[in-house]
PDB file of C-alpha atoms in Angstrom:
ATOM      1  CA  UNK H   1      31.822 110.997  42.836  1.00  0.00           C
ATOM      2  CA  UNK H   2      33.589 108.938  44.758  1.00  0.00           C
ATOM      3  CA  UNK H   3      31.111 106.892  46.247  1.00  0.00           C
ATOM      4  CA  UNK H   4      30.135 106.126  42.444  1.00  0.00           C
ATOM      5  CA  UNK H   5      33.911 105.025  42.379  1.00  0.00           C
ATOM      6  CA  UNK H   6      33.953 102.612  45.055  1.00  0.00           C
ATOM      7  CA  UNK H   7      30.836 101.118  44.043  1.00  0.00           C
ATOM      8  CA  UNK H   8      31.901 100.708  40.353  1.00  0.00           C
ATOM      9  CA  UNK H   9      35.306  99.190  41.364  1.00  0.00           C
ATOM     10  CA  UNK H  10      33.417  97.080  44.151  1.00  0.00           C
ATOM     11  CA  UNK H  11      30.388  96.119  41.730  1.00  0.00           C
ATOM     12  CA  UNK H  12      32.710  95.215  38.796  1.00  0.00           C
ATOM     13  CA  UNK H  13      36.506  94.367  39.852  1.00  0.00           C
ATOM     14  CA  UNK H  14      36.033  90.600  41.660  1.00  0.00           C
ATOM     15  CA  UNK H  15      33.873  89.670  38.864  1.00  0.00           C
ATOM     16  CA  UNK H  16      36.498  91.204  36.419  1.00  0.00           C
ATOM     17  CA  UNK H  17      39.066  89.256  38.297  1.00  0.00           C
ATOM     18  CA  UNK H  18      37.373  86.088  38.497  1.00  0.00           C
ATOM     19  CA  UNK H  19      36.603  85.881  34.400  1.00  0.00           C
ATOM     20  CA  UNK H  20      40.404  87.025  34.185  1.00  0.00           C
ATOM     21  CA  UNK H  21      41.317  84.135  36.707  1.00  0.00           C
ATOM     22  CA  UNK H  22      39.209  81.823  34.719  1.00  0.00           C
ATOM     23  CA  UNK H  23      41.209  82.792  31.218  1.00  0.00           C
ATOM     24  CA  UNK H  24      44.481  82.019  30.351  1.00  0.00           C
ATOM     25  CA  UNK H  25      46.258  83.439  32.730  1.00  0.00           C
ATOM     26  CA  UNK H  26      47.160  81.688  35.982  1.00  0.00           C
ATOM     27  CA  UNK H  27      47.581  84.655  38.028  1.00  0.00           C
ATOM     28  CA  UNK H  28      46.787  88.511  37.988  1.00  0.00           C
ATOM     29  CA  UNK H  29      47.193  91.462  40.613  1.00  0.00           C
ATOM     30  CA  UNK H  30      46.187  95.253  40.701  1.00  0.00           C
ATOM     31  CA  UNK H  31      47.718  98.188  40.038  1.00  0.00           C
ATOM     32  CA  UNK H  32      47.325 101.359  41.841  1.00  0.00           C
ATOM     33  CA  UNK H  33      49.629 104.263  42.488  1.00  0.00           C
ATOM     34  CA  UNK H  34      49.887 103.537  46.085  1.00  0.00           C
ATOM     35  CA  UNK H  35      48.835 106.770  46.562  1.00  0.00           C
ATOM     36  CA  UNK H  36      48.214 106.883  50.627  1.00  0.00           C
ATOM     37  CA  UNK H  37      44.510 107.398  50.129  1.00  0.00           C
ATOM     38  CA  UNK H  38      44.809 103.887  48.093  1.00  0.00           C
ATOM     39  CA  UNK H  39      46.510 102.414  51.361  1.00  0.00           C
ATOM     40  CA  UNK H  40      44.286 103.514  53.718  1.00  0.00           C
ATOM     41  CA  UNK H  41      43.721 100.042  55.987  1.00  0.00           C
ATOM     42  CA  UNK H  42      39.707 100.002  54.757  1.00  0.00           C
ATOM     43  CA  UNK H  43      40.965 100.043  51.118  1.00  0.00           C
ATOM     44  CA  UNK H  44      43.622  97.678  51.759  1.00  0.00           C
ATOM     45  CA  UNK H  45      41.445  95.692  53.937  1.00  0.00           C
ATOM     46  CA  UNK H  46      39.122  95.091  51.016  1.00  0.00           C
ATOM     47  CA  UNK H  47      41.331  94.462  48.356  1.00  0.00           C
ATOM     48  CA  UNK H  48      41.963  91.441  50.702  1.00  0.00           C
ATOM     49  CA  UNK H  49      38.458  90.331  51.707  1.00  0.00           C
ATOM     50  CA  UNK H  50      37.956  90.054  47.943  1.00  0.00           C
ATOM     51  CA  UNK H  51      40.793  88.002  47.209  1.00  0.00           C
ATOM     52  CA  UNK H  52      42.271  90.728  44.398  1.00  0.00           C
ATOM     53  CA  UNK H  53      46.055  90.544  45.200  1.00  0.00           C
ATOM     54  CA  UNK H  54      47.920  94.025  44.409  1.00  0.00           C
ATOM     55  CA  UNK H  55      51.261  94.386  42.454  1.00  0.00           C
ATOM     56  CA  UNK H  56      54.111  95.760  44.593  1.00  0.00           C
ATOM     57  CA  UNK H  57      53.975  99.499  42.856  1.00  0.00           C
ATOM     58  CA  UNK H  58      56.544 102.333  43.599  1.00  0.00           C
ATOM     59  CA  UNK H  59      54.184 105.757  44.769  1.00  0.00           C
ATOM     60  CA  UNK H  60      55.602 107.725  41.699  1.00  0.00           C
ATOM     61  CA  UNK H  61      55.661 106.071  38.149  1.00  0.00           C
ATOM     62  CA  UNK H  62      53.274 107.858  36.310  1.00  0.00           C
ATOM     63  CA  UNK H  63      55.854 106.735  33.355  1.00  0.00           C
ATOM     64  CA  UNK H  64      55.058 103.224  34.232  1.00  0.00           C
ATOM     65  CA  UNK H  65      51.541 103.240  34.791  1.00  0.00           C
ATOM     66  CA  UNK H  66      48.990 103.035  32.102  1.00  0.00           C
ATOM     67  CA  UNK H  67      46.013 104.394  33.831  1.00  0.00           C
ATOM     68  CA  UNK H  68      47.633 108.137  33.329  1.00  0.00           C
ATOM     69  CA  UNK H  69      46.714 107.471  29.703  1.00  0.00           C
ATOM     70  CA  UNK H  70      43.461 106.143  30.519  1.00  0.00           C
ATOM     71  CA  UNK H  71      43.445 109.851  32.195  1.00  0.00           C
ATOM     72  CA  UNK H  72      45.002 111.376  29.299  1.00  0.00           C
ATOM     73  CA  UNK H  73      41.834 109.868  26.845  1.00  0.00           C
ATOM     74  CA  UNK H  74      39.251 110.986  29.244  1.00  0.00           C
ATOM     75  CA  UNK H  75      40.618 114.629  29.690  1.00  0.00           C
ATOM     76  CA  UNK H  76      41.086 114.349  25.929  1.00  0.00           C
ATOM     77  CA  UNK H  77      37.794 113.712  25.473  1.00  0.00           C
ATOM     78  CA  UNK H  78      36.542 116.280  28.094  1.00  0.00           C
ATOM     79  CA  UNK H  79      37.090 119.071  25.481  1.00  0.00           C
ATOM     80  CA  UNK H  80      34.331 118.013  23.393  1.00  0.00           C
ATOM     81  CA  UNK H  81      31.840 118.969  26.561  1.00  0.00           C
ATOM     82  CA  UNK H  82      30.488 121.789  27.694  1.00  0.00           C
ATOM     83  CA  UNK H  83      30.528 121.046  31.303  1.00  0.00           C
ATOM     84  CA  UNK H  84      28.589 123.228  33.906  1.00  0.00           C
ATOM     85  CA  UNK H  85      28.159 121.326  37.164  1.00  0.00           C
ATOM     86  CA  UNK H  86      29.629 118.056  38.866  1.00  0.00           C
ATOM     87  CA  UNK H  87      26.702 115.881  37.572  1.00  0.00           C
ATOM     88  CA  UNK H  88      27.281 116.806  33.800  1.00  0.00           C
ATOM     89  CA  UNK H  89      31.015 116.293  34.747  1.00  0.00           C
ATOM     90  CA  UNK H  90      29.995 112.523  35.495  1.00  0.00           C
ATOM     91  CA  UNK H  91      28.146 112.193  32.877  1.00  0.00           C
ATOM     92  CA  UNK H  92      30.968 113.173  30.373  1.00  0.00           C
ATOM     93  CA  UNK H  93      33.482 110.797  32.074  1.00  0.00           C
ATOM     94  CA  UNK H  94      30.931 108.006  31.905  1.00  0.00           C
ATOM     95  CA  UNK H  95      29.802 108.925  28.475  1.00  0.00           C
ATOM     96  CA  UNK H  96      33.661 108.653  27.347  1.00  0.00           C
ATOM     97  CA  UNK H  97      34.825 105.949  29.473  1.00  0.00           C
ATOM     98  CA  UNK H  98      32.248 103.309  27.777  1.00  0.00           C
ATOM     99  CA  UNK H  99      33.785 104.307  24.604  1.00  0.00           C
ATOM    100  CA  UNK H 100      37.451 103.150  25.947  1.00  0.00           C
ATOM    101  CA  UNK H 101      37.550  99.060  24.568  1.00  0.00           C
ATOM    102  CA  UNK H 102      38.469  96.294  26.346  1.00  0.00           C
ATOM    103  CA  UNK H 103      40.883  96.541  23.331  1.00  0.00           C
ATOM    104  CA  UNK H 104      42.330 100.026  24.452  1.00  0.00           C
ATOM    105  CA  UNK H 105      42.938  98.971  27.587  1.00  0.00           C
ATOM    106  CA  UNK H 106      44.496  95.523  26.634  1.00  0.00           C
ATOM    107  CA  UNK H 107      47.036  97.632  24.603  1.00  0.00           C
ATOM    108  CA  UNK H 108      47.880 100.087  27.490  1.00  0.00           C
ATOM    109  CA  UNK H 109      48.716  96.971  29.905  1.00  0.00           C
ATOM    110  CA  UNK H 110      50.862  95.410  27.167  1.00  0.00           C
ATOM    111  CA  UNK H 111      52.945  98.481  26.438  1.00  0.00           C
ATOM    112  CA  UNK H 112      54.481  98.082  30.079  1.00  0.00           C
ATOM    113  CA  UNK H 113      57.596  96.046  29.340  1.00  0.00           C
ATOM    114  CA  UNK H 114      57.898  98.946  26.662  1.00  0.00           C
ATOM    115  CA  UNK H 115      57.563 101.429  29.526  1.00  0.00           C
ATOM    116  CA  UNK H 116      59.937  99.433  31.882  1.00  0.00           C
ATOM    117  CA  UNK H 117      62.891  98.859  28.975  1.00  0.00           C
ATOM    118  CA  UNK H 118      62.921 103.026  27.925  1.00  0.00           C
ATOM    119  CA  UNK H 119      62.700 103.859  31.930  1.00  0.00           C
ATOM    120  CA  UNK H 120      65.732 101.467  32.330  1.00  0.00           C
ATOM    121  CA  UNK H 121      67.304 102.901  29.513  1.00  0.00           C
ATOM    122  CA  UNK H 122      66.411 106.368  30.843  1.00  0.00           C
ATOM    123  CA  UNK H 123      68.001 105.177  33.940  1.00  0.00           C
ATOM    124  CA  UNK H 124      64.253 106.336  36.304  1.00  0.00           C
ATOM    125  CA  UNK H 125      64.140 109.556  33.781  1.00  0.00           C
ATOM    126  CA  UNK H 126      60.936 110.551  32.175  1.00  0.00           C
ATOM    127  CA  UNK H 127      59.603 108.856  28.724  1.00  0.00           C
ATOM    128  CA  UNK H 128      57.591 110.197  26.618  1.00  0.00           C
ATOM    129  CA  UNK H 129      56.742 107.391  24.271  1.00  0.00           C
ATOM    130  CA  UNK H 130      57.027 103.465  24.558  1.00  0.00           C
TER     131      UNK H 130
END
């Protein structure tokens, strides 16, 4: 599965990046957890190579960070499977991942000021809407 990963995200993200580049906006970065299996020198190493510039991210904001409800669709959706074995557990993720919009995921990235103004007001506490 994670092979899969790292060819979707190296298959998909600099051409995702370059149509964003080419938009409206003059400049865009990535977001990941900074998780130190995300830092590892070969990840970093080709986040660089491929010109995709990350946003400075503390390790722990799950409040912050929209994938977690990206997560929260997809285990959501998980409950509608009957899942047996690590291929049909692919397959389900897949199936309800290209269901997720470009839409869906516009709306997650725009709730983030939300996210940042209830964390402030939380002073770093936990939200639980935005």
């Amino acid at each position: 599965m994670i092979n899969e990963l790292t060819d979707l995200i190296s298959e998909e993200l600099p051409s995702y990046f370059d149509n964003i580049l080419g938009s409206e906006l003059t400049q865009a970065y990535f977001q990941q957890d900074n998780a130190p299996c995300h830092k590892a020198k070969f990840s970093m190493a080709w986040f660089r190579n491929n010109n995709i510039p990350l946003l400075d991210w503390p390790p722990t904001s799950p409040d912050i960070n929209p994938i977690e409800n990206l997560w929260s669709i997809i285990d959501r959706g998980l409950q509608n499977y009957q899942i047996r074995t690590k291929t049909e557990l692919i397959s389900a993720i897949k199936d309800i991942r290209s269901k997720v919009t470009l839409d869906d995921c516009s709306k997650l990235v725009k709730s983030i000021p939300n996210r940042i103004k209830y964390i402030l007001k939380t002073k770093g506490g936990s939200i639980t809407s935005y």
